[in-house]
PDB file of C-alpha atoms in Angstrom:
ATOM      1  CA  UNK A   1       0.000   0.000   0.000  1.00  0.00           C
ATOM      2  CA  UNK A   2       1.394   3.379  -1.153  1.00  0.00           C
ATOM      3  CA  UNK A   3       2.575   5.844   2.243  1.00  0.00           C
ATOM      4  CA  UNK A   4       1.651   9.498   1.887  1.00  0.00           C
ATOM      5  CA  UNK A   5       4.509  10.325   3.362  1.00  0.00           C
ATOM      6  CA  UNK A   6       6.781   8.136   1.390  1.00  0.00           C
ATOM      7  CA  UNK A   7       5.026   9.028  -1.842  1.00  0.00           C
ATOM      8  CA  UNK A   8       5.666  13.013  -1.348  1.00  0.00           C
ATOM      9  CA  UNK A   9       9.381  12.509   0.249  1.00  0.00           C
ATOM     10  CA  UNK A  10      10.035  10.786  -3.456  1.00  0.00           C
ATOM     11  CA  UNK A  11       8.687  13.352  -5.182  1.00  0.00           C
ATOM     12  CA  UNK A  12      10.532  16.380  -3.501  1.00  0.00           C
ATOM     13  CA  UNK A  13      13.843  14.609  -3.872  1.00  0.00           C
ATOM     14  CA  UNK A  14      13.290  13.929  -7.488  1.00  0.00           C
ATOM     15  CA  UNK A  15      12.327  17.225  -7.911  1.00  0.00           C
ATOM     16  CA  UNK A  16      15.428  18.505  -6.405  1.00  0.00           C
ATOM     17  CA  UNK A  17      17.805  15.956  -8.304  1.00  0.00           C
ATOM     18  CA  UNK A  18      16.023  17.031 -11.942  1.00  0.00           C
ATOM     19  CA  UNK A  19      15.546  20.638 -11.308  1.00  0.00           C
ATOM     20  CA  UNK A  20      15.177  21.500 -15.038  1.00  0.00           C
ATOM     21  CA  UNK A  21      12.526  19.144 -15.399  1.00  0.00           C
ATOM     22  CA  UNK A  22      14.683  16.928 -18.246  1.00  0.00           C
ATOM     23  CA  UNK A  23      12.909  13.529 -17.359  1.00  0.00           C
ATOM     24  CA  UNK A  24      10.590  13.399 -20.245  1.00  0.00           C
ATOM     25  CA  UNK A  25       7.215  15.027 -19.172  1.00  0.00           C
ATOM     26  CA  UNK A  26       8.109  15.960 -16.206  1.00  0.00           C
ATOM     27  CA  UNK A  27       7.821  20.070 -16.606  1.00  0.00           C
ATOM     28  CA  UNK A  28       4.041  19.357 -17.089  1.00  0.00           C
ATOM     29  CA  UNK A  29       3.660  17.795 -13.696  1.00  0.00           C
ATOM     30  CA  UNK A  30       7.094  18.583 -12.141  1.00  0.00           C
ATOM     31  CA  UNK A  31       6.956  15.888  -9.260  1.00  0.00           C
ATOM     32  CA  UNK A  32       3.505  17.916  -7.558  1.00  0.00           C
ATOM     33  CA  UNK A  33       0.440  16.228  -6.855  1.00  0.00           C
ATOM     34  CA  UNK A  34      -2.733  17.843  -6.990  1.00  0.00           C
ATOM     35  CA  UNK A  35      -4.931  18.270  -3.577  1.00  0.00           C
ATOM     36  CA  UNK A  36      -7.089  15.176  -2.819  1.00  0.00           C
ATOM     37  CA  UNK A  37     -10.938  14.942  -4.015  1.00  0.00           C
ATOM     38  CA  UNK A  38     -13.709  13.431  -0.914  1.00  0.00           C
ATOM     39  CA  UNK A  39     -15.147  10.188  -1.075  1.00  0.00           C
ATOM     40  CA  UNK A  40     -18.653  12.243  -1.881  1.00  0.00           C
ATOM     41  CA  UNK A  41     -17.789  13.671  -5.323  1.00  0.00           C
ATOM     42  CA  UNK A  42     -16.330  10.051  -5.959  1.00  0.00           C
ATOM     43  CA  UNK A  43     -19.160   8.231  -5.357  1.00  0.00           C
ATOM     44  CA  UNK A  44     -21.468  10.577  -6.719  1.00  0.00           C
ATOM     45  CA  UNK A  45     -19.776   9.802  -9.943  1.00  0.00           C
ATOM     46  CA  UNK A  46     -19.536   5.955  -9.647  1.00  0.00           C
ATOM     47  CA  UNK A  47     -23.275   6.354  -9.070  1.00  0.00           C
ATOM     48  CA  UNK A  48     -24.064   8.306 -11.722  1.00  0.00           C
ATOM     49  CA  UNK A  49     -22.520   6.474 -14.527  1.00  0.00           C
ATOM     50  CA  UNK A  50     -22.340   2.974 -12.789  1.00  0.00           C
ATOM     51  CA  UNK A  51     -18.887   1.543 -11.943  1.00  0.00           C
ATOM     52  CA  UNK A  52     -16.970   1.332  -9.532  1.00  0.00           C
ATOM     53  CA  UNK A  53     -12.839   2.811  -9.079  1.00  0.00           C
ATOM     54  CA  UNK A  54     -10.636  -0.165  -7.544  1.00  0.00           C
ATOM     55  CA  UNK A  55     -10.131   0.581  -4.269  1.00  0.00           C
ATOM     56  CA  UNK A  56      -6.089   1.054  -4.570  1.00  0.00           C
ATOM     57  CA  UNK A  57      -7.164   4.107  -6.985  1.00  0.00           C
ATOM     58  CA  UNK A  58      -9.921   5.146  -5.147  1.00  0.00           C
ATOM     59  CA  UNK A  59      -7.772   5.486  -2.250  1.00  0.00           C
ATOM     60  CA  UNK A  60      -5.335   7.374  -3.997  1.00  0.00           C
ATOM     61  CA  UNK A  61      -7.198   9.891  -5.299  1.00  0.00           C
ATOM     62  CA  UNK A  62      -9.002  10.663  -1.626  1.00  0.00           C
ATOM     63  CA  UNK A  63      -6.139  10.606   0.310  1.00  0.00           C
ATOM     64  CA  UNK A  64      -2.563  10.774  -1.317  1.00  0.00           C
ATOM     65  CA  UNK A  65      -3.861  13.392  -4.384  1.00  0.00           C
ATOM     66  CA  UNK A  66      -5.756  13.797  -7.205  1.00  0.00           C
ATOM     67  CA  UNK A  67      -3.827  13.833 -10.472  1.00  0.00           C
ATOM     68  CA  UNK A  68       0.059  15.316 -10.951  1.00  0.00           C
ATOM     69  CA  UNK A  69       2.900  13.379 -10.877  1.00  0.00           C
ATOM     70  CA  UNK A  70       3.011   9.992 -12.712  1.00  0.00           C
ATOM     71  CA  UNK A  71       4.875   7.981 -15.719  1.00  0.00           C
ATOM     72  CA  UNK A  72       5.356  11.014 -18.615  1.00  0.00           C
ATOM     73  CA  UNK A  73       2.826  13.624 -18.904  1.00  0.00           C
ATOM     74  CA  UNK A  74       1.498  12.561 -15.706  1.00  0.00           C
ATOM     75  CA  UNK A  75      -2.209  11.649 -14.218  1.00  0.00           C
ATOM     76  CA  UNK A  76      -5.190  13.222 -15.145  1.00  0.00           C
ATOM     77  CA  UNK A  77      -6.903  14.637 -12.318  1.00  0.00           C
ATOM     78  CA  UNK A  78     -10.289  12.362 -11.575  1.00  0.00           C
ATOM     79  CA  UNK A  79     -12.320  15.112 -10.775  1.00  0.00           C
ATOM     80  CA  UNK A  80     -12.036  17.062 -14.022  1.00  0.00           C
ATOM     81  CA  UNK A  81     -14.484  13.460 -14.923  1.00  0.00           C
ATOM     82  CA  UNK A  82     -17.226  15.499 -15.880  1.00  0.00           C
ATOM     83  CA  UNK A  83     -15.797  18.440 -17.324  1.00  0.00           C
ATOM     84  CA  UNK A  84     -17.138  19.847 -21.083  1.00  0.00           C
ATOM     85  CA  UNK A  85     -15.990  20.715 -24.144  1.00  0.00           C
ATOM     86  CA  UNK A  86     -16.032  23.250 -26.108  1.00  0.00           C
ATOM     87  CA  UNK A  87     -16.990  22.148 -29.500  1.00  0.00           C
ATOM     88  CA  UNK A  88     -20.271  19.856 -29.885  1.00  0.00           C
ATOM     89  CA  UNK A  89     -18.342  16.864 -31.134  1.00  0.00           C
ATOM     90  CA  UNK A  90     -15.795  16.201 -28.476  1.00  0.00           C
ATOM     91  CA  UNK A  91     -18.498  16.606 -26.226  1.00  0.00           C
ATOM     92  CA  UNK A  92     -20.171  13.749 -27.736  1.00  0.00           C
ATOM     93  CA  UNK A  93     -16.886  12.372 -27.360  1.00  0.00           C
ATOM     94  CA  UNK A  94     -16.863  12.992 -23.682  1.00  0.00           C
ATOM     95  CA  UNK A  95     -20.540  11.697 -22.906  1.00  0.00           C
ATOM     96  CA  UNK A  96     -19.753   8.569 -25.082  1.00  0.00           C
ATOM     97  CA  UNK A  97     -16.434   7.973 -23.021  1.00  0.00           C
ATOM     98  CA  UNK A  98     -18.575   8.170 -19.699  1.00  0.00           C
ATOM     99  CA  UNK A  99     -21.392   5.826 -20.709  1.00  0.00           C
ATOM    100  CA  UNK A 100     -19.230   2.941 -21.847  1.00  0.00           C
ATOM    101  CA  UNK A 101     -17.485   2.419 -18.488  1.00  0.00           C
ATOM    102  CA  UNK A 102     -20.009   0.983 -17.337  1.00  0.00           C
ATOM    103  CA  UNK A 103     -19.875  -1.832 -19.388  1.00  0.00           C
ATOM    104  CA  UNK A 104     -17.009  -5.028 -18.764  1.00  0.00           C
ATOM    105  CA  UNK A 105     -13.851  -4.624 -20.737  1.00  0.00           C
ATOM    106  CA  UNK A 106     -13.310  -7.614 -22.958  1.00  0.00           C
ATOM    107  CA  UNK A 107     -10.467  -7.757 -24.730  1.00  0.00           C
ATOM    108  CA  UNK A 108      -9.079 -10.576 -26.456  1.00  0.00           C
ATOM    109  CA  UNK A 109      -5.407 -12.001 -27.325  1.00  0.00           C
ATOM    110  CA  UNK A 110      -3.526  -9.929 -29.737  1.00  0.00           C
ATOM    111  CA  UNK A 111      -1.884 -12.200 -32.193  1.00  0.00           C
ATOM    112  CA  UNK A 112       1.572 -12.036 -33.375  1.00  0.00           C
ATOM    113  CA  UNK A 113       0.652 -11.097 -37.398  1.00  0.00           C
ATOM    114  CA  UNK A 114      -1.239  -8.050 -35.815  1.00  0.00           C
ATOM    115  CA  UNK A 115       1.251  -6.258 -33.972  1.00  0.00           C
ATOM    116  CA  UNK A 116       2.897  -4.080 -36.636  1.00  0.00           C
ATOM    117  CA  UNK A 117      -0.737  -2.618 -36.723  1.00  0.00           C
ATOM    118  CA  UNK A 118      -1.071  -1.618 -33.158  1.00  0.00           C
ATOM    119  CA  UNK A 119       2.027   0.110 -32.904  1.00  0.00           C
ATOM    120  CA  UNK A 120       3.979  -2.567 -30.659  1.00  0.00           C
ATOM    121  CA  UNK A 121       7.380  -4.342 -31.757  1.00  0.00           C
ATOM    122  CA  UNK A 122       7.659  -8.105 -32.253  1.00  0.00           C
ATOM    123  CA  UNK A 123      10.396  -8.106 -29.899  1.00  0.00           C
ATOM    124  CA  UNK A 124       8.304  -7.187 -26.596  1.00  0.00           C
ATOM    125  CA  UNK A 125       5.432  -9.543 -28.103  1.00  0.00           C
ATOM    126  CA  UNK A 126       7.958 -12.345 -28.077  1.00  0.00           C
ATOM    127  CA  UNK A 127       8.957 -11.730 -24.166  1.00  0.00           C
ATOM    128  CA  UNK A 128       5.767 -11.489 -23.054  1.00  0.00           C
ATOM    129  CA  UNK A 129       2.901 -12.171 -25.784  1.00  0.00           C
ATOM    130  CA  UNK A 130      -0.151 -12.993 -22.608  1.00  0.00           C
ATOM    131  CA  UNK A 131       0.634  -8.968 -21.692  1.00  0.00           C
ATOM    132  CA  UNK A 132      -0.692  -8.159 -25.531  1.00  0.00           C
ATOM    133  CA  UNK A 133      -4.717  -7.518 -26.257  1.00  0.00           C
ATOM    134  CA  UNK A 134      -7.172  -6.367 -28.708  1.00  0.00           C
ATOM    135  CA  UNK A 135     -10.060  -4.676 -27.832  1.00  0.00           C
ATOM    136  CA  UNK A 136     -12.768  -5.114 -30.995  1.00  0.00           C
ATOM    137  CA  UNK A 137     -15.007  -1.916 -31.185  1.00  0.00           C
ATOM    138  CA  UNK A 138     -18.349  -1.755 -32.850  1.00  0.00           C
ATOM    139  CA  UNK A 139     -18.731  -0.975 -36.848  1.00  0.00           C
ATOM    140  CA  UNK A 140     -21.043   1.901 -35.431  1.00  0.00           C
ATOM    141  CA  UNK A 141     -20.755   5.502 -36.494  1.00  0.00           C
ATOM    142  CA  UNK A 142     -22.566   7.059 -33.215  1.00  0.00           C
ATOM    143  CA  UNK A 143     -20.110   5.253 -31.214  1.00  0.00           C
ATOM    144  CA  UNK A 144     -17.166   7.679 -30.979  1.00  0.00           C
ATOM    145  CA  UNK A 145     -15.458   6.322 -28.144  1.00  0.00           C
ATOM    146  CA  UNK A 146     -16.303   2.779 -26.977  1.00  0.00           C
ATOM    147  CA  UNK A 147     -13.866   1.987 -24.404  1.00  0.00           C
ATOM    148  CA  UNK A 148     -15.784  -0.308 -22.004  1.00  0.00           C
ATOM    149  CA  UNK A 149     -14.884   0.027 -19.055  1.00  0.00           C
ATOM    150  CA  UNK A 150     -11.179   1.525 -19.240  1.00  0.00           C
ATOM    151  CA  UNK A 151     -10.252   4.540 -17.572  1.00  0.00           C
ATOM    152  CA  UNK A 152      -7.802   6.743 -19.096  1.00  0.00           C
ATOM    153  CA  UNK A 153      -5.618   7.925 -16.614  1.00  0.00           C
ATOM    154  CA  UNK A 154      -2.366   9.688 -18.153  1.00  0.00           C
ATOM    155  CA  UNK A 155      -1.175  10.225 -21.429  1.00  0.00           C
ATOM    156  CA  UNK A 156       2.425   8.883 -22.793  1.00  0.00           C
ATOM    157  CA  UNK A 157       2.363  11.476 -25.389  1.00  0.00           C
ATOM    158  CA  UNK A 158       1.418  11.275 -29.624  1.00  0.00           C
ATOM    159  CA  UNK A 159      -1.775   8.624 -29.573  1.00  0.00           C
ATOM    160  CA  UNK A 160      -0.115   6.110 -26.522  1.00  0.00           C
ATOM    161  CA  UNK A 161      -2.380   6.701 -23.018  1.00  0.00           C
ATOM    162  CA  UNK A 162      -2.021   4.648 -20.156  1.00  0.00           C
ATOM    163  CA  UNK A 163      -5.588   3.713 -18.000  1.00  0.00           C
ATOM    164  CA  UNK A 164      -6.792   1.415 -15.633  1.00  0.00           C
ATOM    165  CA  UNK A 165     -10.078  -1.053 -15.478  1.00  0.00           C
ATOM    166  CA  UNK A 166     -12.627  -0.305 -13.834  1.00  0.00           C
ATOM    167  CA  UNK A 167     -15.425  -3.047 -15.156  1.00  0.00           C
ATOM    168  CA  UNK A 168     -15.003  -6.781 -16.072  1.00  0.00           C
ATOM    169  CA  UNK A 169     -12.775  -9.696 -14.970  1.00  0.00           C
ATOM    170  CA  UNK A 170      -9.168  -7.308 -15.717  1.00  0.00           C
ATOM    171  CA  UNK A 171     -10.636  -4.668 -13.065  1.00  0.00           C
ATOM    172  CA  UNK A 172      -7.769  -2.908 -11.393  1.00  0.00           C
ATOM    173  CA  UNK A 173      -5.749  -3.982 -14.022  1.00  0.00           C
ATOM    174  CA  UNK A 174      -2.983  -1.035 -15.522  1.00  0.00           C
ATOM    175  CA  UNK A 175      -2.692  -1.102 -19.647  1.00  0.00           C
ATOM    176  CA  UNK A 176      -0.929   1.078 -22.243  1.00  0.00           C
ATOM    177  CA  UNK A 177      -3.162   1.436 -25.019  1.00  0.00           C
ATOM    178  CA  UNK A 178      -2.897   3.002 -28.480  1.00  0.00           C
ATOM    179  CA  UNK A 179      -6.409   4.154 -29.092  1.00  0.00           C
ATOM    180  CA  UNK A 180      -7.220   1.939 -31.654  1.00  0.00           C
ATOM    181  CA  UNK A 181      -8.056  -0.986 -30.117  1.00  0.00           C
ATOM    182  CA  UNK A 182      -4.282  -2.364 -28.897  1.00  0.00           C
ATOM    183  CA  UNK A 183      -3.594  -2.750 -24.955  1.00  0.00           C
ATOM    184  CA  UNK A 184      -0.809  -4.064 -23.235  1.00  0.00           C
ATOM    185  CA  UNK A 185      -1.033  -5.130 -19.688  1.00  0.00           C
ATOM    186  CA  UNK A 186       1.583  -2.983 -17.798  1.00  0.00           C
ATOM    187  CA  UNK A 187       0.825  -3.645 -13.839  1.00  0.00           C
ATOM    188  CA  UNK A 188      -1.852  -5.890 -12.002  1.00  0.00           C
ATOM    189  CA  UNK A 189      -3.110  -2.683 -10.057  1.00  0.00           C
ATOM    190  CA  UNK A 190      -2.532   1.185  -9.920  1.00  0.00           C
ATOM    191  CA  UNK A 191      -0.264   1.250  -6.508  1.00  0.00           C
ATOM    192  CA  UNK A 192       2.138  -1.340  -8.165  1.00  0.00           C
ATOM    193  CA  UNK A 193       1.806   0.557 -11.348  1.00  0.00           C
ATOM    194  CA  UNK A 194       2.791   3.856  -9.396  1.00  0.00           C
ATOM    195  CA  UNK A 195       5.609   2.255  -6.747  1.00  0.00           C
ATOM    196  CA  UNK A 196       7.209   1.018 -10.345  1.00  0.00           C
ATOM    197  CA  UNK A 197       7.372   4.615 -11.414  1.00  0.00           C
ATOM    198  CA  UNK A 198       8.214   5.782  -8.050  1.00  0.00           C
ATOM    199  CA  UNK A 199      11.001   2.974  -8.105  1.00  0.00           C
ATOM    200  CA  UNK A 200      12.302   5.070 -11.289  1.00  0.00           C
ATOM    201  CA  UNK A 201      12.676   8.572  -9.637  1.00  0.00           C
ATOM    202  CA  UNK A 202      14.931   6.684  -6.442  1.00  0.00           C
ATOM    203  CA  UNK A 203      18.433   8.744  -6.930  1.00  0.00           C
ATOM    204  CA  UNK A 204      20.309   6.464  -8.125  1.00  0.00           C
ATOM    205  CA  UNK A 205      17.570   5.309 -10.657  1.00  0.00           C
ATOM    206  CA  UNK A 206      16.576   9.025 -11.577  1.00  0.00           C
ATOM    207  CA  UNK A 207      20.131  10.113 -11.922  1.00  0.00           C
ATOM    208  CA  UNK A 208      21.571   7.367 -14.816  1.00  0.00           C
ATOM    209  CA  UNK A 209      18.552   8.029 -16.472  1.00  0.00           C
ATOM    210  CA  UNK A 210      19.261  11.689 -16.723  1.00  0.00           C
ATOM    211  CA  UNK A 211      22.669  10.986 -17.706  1.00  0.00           C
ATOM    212  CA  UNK A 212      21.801   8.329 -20.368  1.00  0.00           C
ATOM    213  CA  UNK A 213      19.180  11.375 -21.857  1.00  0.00           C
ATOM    214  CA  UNK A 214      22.787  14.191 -21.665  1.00  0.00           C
ATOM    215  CA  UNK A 215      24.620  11.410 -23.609  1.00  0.00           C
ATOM    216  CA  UNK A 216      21.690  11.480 -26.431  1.00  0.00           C
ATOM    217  CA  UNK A 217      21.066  14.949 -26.274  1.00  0.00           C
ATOM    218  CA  UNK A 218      24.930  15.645 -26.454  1.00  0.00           C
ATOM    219  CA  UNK A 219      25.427  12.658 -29.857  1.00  0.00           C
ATOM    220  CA  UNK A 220      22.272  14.477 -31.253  1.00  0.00           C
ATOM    221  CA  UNK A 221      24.118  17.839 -31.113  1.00  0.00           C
ATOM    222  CA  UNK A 222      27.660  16.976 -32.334  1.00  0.00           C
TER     223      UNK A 222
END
């Protein structure tokens, strides 16, 4: 179980080791976490549109913070959940999104041949190919986002988010996903998910990674 305490005495000292913010997506979020949300506005929501958060999550967001620091660009905030848009069609996008986590996410087993189209190499198919899925969405027009039952909770950047279950037998489950139907199964729940990314920003950790991105930065330049 993730420690407050522990979680935010990470943070600062990764903040203090990469005080340019050079870790890739890190000057978005730069190693803050947003104030908690109450259990109220929580399960108002879970009512409302009819799921449930896994606990680990749920706990998370109520008592450790709400969105901030994470894996690249960081975690979107759960209680901008109902926020709207400002053009017609993404907010069809955005009531769409809502309705379908209600419903169980059931992907199946990605095969190797199909890879190449979902954006993944053969290479990290091979090591792992159970980790790989393929979530099948309707031949339906009105449906312009049918992700049953998966929570996006960060974004890696170009079309790659990351998101956790919330409906079906994979609930609490942690995938990478490139919006079109590919997932691969990064952590059995969101606190091992975010003590693997905290593992990353230890000193030692955080430090050769910032030297490793000097040494490209400094080949790209000469």
């Amino acid at each position: 179980m993730l420690q407050k305490e522990k979680v935010f005495k990470i943070l600062k000292r990764a903040a203090v080791i990469d005080k340019h913010f050079e870790l890739f997506g890190s000057d978005t979020h730069r190693y803050k976490l947003n104030p908690a949300i109450s259990d109220k506005f929580v399960y108002d929501i879970e009512d409302t549109y009819g799921f449930t958060l896994p606990k680990d999550y749920f706990r998370f967001i109520t008592e450790i913070g709400d969105g901030g620091a994470c894996e690249d660009y960081g975690l979107i905030p759960f209680s901008k959940f109902t926020q709207t848009a400002n053009s017609p069609s993404t907010e069809r996008f955005y009531k769409s999104y809502r309705k379908s986590l209600s419903q169980p996410f059931c992907p199946r087993k990605m095969l190797l041949n199909e890879i190449e189209h979902f954006g993944f190499t053969k290479e990290s198919y091979e090591k792992s190919p159970d980790n790989f899925f393929v979530l099948e969405y309707p031949d339906d027009d009105e449906s312009l986002c049918d992700t049953k039952g998966f929570l996006v909770l960060g974004t890696h950047g170009c079309q790659w988010d990351y998101g956790i279950v919330v409906t079906g037998e994979f609930r609490g489950m942690i995938f990478d996903t490139d919006n079109e139907g590919g997932f691969y199964l990064v952590a059995d729940s969101f606190d091992e998910f975010y003590q693997n990314w905290l593992d990353g920003l230890e000193e030692n950790n955080l430090k050769q990674k910032l030297n490793k991105l000097r040494e490209i930065q400094k080949k790209i330049k000469s």
